[in-house]
PDB file of C-alpha atoms in Angstrom:
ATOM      1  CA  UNK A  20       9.448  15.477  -1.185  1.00 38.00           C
ATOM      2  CA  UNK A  21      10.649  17.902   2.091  1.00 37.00           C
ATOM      3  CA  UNK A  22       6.722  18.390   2.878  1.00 40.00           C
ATOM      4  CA  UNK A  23       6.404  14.737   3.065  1.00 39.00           C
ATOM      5  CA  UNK A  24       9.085  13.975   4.738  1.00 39.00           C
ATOM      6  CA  UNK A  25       9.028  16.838   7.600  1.00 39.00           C
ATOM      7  CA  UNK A  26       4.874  16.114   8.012  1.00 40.00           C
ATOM      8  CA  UNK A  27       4.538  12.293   8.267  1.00 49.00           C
ATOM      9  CA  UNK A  28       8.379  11.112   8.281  1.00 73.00           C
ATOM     10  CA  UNK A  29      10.043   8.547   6.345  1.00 83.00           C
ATOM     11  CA  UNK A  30       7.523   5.736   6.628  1.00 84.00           C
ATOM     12  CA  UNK A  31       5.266   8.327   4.772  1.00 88.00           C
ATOM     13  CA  UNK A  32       7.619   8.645   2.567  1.00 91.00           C
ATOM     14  CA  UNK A  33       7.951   5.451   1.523  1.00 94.00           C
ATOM     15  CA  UNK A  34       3.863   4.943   0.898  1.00 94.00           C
ATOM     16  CA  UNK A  35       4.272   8.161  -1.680  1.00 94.00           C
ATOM     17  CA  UNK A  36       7.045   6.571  -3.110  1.00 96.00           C
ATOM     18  CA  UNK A  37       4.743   3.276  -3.615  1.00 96.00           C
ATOM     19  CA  UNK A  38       2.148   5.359  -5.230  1.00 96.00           C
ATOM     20  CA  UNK A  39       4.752   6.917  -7.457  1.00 96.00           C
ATOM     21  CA  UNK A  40       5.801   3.627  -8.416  1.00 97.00           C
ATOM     22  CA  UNK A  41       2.551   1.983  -9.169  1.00 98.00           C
ATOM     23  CA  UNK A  42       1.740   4.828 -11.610  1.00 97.00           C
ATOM     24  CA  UNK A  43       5.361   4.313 -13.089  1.00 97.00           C
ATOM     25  CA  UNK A  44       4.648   0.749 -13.723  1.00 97.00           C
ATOM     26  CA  UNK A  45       1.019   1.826 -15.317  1.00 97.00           C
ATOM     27  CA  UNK A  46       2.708   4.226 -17.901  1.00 97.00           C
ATOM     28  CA  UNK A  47       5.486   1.131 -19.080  1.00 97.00           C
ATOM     29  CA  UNK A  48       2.383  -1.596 -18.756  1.00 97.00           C
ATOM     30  CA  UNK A  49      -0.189   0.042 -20.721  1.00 96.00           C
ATOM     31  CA  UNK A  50       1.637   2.819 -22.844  1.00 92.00           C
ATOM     32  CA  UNK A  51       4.934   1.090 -23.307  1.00 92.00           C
ATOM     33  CA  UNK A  52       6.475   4.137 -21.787  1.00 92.00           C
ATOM     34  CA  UNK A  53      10.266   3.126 -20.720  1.00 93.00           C
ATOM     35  CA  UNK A  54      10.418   6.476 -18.566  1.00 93.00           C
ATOM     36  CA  UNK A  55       7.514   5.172 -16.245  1.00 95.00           C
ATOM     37  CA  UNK A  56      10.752   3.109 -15.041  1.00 96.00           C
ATOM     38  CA  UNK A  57      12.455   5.560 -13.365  1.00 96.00           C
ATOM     39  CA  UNK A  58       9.046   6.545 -11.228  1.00 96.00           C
ATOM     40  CA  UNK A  59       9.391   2.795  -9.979  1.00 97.00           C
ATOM     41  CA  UNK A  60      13.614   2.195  -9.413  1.00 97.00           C
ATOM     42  CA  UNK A  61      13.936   5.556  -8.084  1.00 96.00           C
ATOM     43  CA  UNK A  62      11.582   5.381  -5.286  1.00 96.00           C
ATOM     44  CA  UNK A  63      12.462   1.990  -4.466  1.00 97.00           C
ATOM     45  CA  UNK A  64      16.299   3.171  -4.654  1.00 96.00           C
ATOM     46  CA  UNK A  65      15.947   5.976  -1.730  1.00 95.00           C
ATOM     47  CA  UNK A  66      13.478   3.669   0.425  1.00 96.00           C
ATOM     48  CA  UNK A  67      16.339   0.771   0.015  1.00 96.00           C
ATOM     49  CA  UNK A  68      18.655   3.842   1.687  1.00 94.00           C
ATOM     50  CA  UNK A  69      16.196   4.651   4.047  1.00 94.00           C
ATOM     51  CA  UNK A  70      16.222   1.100   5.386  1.00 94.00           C
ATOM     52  CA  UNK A  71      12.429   1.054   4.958  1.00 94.00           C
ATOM     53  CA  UNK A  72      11.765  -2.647   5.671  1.00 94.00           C
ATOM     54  CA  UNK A  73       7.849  -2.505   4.844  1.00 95.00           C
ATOM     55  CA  UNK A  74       8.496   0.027   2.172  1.00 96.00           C
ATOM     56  CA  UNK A  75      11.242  -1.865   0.504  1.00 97.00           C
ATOM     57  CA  UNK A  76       8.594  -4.983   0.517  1.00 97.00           C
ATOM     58  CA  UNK A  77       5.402  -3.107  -0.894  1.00 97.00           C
ATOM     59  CA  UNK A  78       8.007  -1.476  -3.681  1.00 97.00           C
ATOM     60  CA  UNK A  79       8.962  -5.002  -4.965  1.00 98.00           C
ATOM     61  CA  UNK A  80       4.998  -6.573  -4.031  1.00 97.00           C
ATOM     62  CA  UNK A  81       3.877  -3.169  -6.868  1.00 98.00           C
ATOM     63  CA  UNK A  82       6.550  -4.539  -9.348  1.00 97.00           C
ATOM     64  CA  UNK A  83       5.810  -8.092  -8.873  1.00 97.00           C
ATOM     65  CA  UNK A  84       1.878  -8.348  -8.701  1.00 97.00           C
ATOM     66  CA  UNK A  85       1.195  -5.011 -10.354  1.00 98.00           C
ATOM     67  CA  UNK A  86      -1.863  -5.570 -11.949  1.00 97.00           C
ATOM     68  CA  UNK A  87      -1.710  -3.920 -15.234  1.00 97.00           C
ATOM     69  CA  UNK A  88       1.028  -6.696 -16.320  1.00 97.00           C
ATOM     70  CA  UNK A  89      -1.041  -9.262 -17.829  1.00 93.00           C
ATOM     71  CA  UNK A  90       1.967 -10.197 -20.387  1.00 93.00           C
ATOM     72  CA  UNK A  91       3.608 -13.475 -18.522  1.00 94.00           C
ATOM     73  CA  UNK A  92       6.931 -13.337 -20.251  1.00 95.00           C
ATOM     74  CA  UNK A  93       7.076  -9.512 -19.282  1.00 94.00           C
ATOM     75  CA  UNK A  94       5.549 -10.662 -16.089  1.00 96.00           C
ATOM     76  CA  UNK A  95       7.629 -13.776 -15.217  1.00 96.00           C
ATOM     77  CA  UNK A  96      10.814 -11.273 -15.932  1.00 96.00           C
ATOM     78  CA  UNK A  97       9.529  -8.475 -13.798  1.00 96.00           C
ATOM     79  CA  UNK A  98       9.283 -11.168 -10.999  1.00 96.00           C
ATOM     80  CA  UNK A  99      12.717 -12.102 -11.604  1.00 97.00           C
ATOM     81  CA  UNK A 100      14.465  -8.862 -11.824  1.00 96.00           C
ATOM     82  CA  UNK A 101      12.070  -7.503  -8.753  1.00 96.00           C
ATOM     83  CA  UNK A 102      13.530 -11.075  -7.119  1.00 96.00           C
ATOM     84  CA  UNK A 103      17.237 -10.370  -7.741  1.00 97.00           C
ATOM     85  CA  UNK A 104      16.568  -6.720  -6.480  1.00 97.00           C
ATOM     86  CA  UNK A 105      15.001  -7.933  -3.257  1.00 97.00           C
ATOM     87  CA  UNK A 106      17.919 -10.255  -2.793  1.00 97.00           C
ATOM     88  CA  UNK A 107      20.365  -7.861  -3.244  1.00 97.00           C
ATOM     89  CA  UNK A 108      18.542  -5.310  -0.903  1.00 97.00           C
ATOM     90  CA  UNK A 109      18.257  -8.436   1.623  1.00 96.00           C
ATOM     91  CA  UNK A 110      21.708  -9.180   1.858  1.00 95.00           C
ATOM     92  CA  UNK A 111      22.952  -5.500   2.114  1.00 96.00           C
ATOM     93  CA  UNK A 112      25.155  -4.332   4.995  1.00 95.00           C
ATOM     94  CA  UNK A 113      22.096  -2.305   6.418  1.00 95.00           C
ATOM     95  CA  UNK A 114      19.332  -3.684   5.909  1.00 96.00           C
ATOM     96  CA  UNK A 115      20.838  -6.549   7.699  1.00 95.00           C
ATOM     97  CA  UNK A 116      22.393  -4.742  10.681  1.00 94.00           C
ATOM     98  CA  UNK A 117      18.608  -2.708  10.874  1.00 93.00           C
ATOM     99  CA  UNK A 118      17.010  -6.612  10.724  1.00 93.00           C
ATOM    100  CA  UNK A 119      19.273  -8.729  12.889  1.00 93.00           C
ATOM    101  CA  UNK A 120      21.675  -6.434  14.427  1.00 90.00           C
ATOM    102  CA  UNK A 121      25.217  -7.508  14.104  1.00 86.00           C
ATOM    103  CA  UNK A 122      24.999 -10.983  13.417  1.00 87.00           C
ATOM    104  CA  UNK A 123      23.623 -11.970  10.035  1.00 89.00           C
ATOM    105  CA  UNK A 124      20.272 -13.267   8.795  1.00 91.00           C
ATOM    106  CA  UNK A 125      18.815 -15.779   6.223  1.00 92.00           C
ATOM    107  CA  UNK A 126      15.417 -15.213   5.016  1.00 90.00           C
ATOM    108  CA  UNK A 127      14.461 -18.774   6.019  1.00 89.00           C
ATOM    109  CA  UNK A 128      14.964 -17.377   9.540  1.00 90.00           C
ATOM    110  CA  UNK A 129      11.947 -15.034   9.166  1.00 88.00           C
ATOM    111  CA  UNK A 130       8.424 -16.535  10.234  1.00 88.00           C
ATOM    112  CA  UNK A 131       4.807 -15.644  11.762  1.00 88.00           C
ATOM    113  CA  UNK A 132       3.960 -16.080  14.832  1.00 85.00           C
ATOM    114  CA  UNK A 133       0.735 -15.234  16.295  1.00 81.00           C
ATOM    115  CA  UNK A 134       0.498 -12.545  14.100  1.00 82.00           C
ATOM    116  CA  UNK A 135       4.047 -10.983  13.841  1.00 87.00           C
ATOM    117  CA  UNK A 136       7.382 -11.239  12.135  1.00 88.00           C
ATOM    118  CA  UNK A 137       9.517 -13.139  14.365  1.00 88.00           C
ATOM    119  CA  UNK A 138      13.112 -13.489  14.759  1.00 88.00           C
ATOM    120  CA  UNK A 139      13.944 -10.367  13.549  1.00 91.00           C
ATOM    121  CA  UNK A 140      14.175  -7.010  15.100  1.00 91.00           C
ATOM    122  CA  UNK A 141      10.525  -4.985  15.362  1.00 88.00           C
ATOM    123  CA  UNK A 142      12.199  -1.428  16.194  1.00 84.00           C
ATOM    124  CA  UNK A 143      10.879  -1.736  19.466  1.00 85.00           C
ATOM    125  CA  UNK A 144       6.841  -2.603  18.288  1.00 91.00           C
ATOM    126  CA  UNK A 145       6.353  -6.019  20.058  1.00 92.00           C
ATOM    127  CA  UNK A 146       5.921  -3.846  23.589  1.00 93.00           C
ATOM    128  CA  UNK A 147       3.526  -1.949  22.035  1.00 94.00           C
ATOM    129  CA  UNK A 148       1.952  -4.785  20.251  1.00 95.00           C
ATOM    130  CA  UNK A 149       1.964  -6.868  24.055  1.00 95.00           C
ATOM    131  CA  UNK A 150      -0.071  -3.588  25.331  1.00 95.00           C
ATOM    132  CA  UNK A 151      -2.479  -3.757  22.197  1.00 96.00           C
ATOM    133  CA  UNK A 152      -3.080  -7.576  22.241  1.00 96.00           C
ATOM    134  CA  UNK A 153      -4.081  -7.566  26.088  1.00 96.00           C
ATOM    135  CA  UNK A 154      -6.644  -4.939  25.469  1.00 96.00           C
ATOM    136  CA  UNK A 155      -7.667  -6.884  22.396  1.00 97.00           C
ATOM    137  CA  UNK A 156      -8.787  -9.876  24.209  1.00 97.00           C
ATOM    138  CA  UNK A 157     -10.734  -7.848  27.104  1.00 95.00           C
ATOM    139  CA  UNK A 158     -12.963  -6.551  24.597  1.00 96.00           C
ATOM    140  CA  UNK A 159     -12.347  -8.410  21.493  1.00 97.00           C
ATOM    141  CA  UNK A 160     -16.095  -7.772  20.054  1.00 97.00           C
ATOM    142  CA  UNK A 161     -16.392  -3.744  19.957  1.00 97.00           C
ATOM    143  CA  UNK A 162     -13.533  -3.109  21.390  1.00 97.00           C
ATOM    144  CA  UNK A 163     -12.425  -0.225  23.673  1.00 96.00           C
ATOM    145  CA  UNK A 164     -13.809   2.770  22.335  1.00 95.00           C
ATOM    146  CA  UNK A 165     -12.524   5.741  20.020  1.00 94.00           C
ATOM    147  CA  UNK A 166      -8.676   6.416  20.344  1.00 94.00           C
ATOM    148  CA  UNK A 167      -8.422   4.144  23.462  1.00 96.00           C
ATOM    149  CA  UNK A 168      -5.477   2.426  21.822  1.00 95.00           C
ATOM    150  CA  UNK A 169      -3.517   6.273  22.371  1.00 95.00           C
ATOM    151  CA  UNK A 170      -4.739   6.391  26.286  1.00 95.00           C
ATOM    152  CA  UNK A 171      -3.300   2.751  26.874  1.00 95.00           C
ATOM    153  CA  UNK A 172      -0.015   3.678  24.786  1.00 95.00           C
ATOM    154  CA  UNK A 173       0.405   6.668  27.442  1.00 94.00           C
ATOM    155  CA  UNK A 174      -0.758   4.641  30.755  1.00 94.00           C
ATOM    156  CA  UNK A 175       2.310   2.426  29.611  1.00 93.00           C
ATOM    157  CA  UNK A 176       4.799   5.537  30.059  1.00 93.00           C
ATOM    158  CA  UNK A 177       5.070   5.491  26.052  1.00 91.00           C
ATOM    159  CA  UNK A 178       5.834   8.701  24.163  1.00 89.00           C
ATOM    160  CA  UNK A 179       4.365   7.314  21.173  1.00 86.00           C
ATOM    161  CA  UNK A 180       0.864   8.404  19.528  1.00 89.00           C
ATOM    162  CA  UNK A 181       0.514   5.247  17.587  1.00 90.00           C
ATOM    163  CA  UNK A 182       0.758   1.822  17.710  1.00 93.00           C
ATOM    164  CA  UNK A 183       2.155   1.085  14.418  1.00 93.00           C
ATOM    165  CA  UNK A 184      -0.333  -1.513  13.594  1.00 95.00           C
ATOM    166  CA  UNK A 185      -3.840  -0.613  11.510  1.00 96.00           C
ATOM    167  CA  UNK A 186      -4.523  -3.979  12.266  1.00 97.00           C
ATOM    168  CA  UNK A 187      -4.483  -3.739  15.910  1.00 96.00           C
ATOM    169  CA  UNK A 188      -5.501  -0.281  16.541  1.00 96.00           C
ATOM    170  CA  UNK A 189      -8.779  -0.679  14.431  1.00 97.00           C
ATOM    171  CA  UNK A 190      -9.400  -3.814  16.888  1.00 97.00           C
ATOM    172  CA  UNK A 191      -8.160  -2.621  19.421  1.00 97.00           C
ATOM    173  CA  UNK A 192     -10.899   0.238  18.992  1.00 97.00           C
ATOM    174  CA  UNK A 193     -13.207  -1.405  17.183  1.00 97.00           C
ATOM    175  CA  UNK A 194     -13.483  -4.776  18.135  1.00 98.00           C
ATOM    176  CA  UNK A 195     -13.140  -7.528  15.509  1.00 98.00           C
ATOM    177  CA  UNK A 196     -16.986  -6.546  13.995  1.00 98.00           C
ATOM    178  CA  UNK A 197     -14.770  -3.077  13.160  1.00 97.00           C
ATOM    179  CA  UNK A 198     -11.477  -4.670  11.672  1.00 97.00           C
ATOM    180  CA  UNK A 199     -14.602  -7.178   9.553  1.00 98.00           C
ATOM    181  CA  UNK A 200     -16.069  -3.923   8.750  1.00 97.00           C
ATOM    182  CA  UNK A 201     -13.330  -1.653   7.380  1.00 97.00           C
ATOM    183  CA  UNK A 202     -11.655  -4.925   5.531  1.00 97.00           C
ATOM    184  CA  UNK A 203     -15.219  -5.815   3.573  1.00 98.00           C
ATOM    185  CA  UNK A 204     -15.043  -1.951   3.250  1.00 97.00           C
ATOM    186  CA  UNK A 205     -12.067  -2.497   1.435  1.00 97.00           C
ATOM    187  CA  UNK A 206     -12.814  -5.597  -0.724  1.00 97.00           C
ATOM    188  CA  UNK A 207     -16.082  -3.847  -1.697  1.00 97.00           C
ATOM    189  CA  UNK A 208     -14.325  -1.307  -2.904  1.00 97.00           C
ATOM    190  CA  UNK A 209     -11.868  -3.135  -4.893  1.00 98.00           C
ATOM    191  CA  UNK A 210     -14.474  -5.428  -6.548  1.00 98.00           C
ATOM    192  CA  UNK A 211     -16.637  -2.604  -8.148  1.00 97.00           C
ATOM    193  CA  UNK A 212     -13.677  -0.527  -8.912  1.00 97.00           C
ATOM    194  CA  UNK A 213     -12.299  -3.551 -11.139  1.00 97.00           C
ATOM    195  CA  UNK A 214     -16.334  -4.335 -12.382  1.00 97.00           C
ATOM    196  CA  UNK A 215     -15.418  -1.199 -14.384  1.00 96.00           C
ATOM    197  CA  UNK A 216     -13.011  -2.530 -16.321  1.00 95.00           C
ATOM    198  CA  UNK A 217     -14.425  -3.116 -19.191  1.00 94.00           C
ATOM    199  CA  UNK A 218     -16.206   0.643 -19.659  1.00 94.00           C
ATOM    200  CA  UNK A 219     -12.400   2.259 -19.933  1.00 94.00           C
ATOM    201  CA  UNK A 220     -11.549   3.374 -23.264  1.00 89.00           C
ATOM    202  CA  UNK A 221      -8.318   4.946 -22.998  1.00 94.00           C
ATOM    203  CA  UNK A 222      -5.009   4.932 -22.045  1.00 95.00           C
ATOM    204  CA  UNK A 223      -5.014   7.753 -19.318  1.00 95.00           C
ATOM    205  CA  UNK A 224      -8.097   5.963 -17.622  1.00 96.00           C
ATOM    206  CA  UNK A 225      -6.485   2.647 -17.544  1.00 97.00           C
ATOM    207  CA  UNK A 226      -3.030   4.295 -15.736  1.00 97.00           C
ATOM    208  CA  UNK A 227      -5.318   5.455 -12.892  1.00 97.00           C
ATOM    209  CA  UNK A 228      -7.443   2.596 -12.929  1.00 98.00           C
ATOM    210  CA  UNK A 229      -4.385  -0.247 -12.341  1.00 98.00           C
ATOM    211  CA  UNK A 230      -2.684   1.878 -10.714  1.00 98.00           C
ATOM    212  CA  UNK A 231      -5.298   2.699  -8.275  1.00 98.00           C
ATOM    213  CA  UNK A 232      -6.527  -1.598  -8.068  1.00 98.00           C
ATOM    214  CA  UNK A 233      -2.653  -1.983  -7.307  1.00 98.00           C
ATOM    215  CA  UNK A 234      -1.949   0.288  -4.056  1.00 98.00           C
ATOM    216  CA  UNK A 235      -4.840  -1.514  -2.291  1.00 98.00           C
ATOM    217  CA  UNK A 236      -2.107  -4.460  -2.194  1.00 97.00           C
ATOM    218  CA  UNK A 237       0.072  -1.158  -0.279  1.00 97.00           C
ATOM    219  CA  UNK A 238      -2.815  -1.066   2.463  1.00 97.00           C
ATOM    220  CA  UNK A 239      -2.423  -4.705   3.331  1.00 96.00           C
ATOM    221  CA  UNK A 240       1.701  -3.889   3.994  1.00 95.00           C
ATOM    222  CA  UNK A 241       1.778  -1.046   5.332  1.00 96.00           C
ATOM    223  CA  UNK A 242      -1.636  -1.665   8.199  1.00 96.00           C
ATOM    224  CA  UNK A 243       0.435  -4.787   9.680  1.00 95.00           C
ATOM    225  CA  UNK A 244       3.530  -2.058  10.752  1.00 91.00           C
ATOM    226  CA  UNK A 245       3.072   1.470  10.144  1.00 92.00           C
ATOM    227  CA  UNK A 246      -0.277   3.963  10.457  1.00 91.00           C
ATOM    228  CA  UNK A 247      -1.108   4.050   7.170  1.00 94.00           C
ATOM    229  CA  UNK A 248      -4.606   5.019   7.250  1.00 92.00           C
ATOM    230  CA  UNK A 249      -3.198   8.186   9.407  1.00 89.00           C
ATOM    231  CA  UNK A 250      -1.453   9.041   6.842  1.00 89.00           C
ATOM    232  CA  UNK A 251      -4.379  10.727   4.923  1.00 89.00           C
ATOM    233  CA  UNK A 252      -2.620  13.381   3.198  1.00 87.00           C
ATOM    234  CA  UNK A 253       0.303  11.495   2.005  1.00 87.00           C
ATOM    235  CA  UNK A 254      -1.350   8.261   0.607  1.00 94.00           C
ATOM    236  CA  UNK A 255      -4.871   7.417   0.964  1.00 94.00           C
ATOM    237  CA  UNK A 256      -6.383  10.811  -0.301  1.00 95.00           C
ATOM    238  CA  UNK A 257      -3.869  10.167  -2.909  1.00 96.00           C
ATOM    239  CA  UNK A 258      -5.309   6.699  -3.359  1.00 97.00           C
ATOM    240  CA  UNK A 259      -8.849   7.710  -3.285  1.00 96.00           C
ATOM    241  CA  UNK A 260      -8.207  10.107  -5.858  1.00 97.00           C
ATOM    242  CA  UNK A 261      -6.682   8.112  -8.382  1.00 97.00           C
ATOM    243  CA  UNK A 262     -10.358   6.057  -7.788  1.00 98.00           C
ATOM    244  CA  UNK A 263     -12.044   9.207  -8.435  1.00 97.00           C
ATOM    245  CA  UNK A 264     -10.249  10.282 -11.404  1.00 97.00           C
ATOM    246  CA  UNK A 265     -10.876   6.990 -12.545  1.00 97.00           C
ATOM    247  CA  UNK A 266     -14.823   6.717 -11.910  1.00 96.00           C
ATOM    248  CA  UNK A 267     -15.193  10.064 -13.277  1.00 96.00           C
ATOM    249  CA  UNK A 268     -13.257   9.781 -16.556  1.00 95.00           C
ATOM    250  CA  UNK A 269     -15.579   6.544 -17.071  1.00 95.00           C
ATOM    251  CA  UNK A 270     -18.302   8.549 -16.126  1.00 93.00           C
ATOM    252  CA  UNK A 271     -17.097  11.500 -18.921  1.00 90.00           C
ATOM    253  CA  UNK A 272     -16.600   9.118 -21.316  1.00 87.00           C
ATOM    254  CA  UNK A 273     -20.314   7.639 -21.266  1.00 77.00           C
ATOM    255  CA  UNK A 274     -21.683  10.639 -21.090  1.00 74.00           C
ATOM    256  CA  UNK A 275     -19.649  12.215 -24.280  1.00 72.00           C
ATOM    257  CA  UNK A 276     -20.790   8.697 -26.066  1.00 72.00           C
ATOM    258  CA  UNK A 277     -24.560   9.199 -25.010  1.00 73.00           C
ATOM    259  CA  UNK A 278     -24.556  13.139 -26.172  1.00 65.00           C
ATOM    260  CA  UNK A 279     -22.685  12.112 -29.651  1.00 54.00           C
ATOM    261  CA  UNK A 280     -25.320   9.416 -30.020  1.00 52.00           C
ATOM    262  CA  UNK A 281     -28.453  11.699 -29.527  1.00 48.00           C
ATOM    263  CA  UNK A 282     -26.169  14.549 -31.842  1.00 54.00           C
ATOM    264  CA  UNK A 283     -26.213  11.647 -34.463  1.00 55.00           C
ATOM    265  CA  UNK A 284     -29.910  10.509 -34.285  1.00 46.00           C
ATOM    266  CA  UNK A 285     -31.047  14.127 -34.908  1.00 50.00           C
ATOM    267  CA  UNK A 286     -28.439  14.500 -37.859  1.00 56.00           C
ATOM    268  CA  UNK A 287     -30.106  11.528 -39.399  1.00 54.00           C
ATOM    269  CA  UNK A 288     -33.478  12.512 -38.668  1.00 51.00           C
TER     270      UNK A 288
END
């Protein structure tokens, strides 16, 4: 946990934590294993301390939609407790002081407006955002080039490296035809991970294999107001290789079927 912490800081933190959490969920989901709990409360617990706003959302969003639960009575009452615990999280002292400052909040205060979380406080994004959205739409097509998104940040007087928006630094770079790109890059991926479905045999594959459909849902969070995809070493090479694990148990498993089958032929011949 220190290495985490002292490399990418607590918003890292709390996408580990969500990957910890989605393979919790796997192990009560699929092999009825109560101790996969505490890989899922615990994490969520210290990120509810840590007054991780987007990482106390994607933490309830894996218990919720996780996508191993298929049961809907053990699904509708996941929902509920994951509602109650949200609630509760909502309406704590700091969590509310981090949101609205002194004065208190409702949810029904919180909307979206042109493409951000109003009425609530952004930790000081919306300036960066204003720099980001300007450049956006003088080259919204291909955008500015490589890392251009860093040079504006510092022509603004900004100490910052990062945005803290995938979403707008891939345009911002990129253009929209990037943003289209990486997203359908994304989907893609999804689709033909889940098209394998139905070749997993075990209980092992299946763990890596949910958990691994279920943290794509941790992208969409965490892009709109953190660097998530700069976070390489402490959640998408994790991510990826929970996909790999997964293609390459399916793959072990057809071949060990193949080489029993030929074993068998020549026994019978």
């Amino acid at each position: 946990v220190v290495p985490v912490y002292v490399t990418g800081g607590i918003a890292a933190l709390a996408m580990i934590y969500s990957l910890f959490g989605a393979v919790g969920l796997s192990l009560v989901f699929i092999s009825g294993k109560s101790k996969g709990w505490w890989l899922y409360l615990v994490p969520l617990f210290i990120v509810a301390v840590m007054v991780t706003r987007m990482g106390i959302l994607m933490m309830l969003v894996v218990g919720a939609f996780h996508f191993a639960n298929k049961k809907v009575a053990l699904k509708l009452s996941v929902i509920t407790l994951v509602g109650i615990m949200g609630l509760f999280i909502f309406n704590s002292e700091a969590f509310q002081e981090k949101t609205f400052g002194k004065k208190r909040g409702e949810i029904s205060q919180i909307e979206m407006r042109n493409g951000r979380m109003a009425n609530i406080n952004n930790n000081g994004r919306d300036y960066m955002w204003d720099i980001m959205d300007k450049g956006i739409a003088e080259s919204p097509v291909f955008g500015n080039g490589t890392r251009a998104e860093l040079k504006a940040l510092k022509k603004a007087g900004l100490i910052f490296s990062e945005c803290h928006c995938d979403y707008r630094a891939v345009t911002y770079d990129y253009g929209f035809v990037g943003l289209t790109c990486l997203m359908i890059g994304f989907l893609f991926n999804f689709l033909h991970l889940k098209s394998k479905q139905g070749l997993i045999e075990d209980e092992i594959t299946m763990v890596t294999f949910y958990s691994a459909l279920t943290l794509f849902l941790v992208w969409i969070g965490f892009m709109y107001s953190d660097n998530i995809m700069k976070y390489a070493s402490q959640f998408g090479n994790l991510h990826f290789c929970l996909i790999g694990i997964t293609y390459a148990r399916i793959a072990y498993a057809d071949d060990i079927n193949n080489y029993t089958t030929i074993q068998q032929r020549e026994t019978d011949c």
